Short mmCIF file of C-alpha atoms and ligand atoms in Angstrom, two decimals:
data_model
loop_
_atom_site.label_atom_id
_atom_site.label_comp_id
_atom_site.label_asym_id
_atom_site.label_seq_id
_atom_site.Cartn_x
_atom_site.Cartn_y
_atom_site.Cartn_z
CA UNK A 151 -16.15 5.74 7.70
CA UNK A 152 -13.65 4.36 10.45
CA UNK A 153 -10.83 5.74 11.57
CA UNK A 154 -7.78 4.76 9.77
CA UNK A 155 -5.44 2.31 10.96
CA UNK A 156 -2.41 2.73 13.55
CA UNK A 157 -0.40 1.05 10.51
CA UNK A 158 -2.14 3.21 7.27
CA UNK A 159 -1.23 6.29 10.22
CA UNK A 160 2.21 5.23 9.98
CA UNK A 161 2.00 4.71 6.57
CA UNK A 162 0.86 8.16 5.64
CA UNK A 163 3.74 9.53 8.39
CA UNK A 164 0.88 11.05 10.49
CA UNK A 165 2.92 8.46 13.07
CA UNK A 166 6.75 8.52 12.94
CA UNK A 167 7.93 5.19 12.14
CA UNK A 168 10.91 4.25 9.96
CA UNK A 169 9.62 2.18 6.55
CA UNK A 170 12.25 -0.11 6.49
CA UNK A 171 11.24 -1.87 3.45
CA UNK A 172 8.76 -1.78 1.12
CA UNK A 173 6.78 -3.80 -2.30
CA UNK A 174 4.57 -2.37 -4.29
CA UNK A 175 2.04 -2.92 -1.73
CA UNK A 176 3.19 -4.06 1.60
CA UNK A 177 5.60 -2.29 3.62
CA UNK A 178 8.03 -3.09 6.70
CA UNK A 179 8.32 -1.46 10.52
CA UNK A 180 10.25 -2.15 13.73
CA UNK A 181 7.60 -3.31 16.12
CA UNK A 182 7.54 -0.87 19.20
CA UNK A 183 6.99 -3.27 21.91
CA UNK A 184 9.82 -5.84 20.40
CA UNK A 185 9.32 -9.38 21.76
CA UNK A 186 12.82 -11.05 19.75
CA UNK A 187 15.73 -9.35 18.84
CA UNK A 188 14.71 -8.53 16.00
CA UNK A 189 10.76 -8.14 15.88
CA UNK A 190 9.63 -6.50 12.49
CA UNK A 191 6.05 -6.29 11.40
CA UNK A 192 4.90 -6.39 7.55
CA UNK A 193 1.64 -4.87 7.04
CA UNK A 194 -0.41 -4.34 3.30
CA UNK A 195 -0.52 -0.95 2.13
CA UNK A 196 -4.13 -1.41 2.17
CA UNK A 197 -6.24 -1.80 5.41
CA UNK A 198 -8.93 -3.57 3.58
CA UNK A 199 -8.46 -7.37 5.27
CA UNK A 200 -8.86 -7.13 8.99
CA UNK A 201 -6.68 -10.30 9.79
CA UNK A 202 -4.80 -13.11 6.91
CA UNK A 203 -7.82 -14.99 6.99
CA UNK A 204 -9.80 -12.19 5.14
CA UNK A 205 -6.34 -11.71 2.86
CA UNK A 206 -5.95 -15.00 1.83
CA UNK A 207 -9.34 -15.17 0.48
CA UNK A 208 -9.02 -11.71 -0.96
CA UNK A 209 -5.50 -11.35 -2.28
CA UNK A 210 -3.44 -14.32 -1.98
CA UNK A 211 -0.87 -12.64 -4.03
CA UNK A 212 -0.76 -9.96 -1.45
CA UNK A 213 -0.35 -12.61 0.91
CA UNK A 214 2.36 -13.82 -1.33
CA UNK A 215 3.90 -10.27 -1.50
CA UNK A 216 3.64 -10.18 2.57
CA UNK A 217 5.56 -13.81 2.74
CA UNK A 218 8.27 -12.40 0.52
CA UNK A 219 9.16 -9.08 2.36
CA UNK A 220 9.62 -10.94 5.21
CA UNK A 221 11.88 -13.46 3.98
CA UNK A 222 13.70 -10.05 2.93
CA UNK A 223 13.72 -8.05 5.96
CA UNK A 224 14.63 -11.17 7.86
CA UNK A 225 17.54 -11.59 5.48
CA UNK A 226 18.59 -7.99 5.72
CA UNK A 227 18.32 -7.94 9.42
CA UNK A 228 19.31 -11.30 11.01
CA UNK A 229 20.34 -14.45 9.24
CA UNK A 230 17.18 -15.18 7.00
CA UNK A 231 15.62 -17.85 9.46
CA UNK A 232 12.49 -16.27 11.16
CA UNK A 233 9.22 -16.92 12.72
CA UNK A 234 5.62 -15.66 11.42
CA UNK A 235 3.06 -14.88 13.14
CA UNK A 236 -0.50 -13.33 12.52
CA UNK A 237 -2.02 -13.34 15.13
CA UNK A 238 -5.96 -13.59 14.38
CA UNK A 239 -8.68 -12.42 16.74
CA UNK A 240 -8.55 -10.92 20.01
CA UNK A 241 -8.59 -14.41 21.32
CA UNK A 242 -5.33 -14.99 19.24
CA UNK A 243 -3.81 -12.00 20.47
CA UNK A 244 -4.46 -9.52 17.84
CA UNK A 245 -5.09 -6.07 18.67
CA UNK A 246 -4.64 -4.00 15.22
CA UNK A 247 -6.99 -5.04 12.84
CA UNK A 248 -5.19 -3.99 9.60
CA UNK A 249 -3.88 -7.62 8.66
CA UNK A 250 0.28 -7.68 9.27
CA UNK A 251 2.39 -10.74 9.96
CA UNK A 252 4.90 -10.58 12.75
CA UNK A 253 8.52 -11.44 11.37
CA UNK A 254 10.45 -12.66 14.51
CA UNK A 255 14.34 -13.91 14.72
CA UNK A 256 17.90 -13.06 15.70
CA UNK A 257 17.67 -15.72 18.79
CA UNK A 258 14.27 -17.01 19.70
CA UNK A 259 12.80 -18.27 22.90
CA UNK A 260 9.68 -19.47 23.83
CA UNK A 261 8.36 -15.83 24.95
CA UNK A 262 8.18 -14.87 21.42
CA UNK A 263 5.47 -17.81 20.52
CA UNK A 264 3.07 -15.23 21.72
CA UNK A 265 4.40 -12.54 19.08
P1 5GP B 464 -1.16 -7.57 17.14
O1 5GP B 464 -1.28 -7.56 18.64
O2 5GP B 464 -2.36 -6.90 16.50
O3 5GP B 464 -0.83 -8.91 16.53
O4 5GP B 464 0.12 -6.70 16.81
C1 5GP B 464 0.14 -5.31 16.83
C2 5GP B 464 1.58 -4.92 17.04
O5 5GP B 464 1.72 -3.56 16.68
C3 5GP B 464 2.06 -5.07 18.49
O6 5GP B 464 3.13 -5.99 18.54
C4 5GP B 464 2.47 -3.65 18.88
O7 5GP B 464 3.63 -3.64 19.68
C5 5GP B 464 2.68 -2.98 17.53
N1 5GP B 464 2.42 -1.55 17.54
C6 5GP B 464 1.32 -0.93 18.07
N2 5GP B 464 1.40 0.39 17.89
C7 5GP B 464 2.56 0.62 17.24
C8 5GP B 464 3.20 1.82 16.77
O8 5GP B 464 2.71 2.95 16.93
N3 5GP B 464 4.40 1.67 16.14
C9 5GP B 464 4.97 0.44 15.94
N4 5GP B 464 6.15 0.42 15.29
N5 5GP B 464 4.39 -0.71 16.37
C10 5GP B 464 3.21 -0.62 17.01
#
């Protein structure tokens, strides 16, 4: 078996993180590294799909569940106008392969294309 995800560690509080919202099965963190002023990450509870490629073939309702907590959390913590990202691949610049979609607002520049 592999090791378990930075996000299902955070998930299962092995890694402090605050859960800043949640679904049934996607939850909400403050990205560490922020690249916006407000930089949140949304992340399935399960670490099944390696990027949103995989989850939109697997689960588009979890996709759909993903879309809608961020339209939340970027409600409840800037204006409700945001930016998504998933980054896909390490060409693409992903580097966690538990699929979770950057949510990125509060005053963007072009910096925080790169997520
Ligand atoms: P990726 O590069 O895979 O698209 O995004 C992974 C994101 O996870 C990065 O933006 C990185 O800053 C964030 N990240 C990595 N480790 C941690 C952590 O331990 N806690 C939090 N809150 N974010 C993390």
């Amino acid at each position: 078996m592999s090791e378990p995800s930075i996000f299902t560690r955070i998930l299962t509080g092995e890694i402090p993180s605050e859960i800043i919202a949640e679904t049934e099965n996607a939850f909400a963190i403050r990205d560490i590294a922020p690249k916006a002023p407000v930089h949140l990450l949304v992340i399935p509870k399960t670490a099944e799909y390696r990027d949103v490629v995989q989850l939109a073939a697997g689960d588009p309702a979890l996709l759909a569940e993903v879309v809608s907590l961020a339209q939340r959390v970027a409600s409840e913590h800037s204006d409700g106008d945001f930016r998504l990202v998933f980054n896909t691949g390490p060409g693409g610049g992903q580097t966690v392969f538990h699929v979770h979609a950057h949510v990125l607002a509060g005053g963007l520049d072009e910096a925080s294309l790169r997520g």
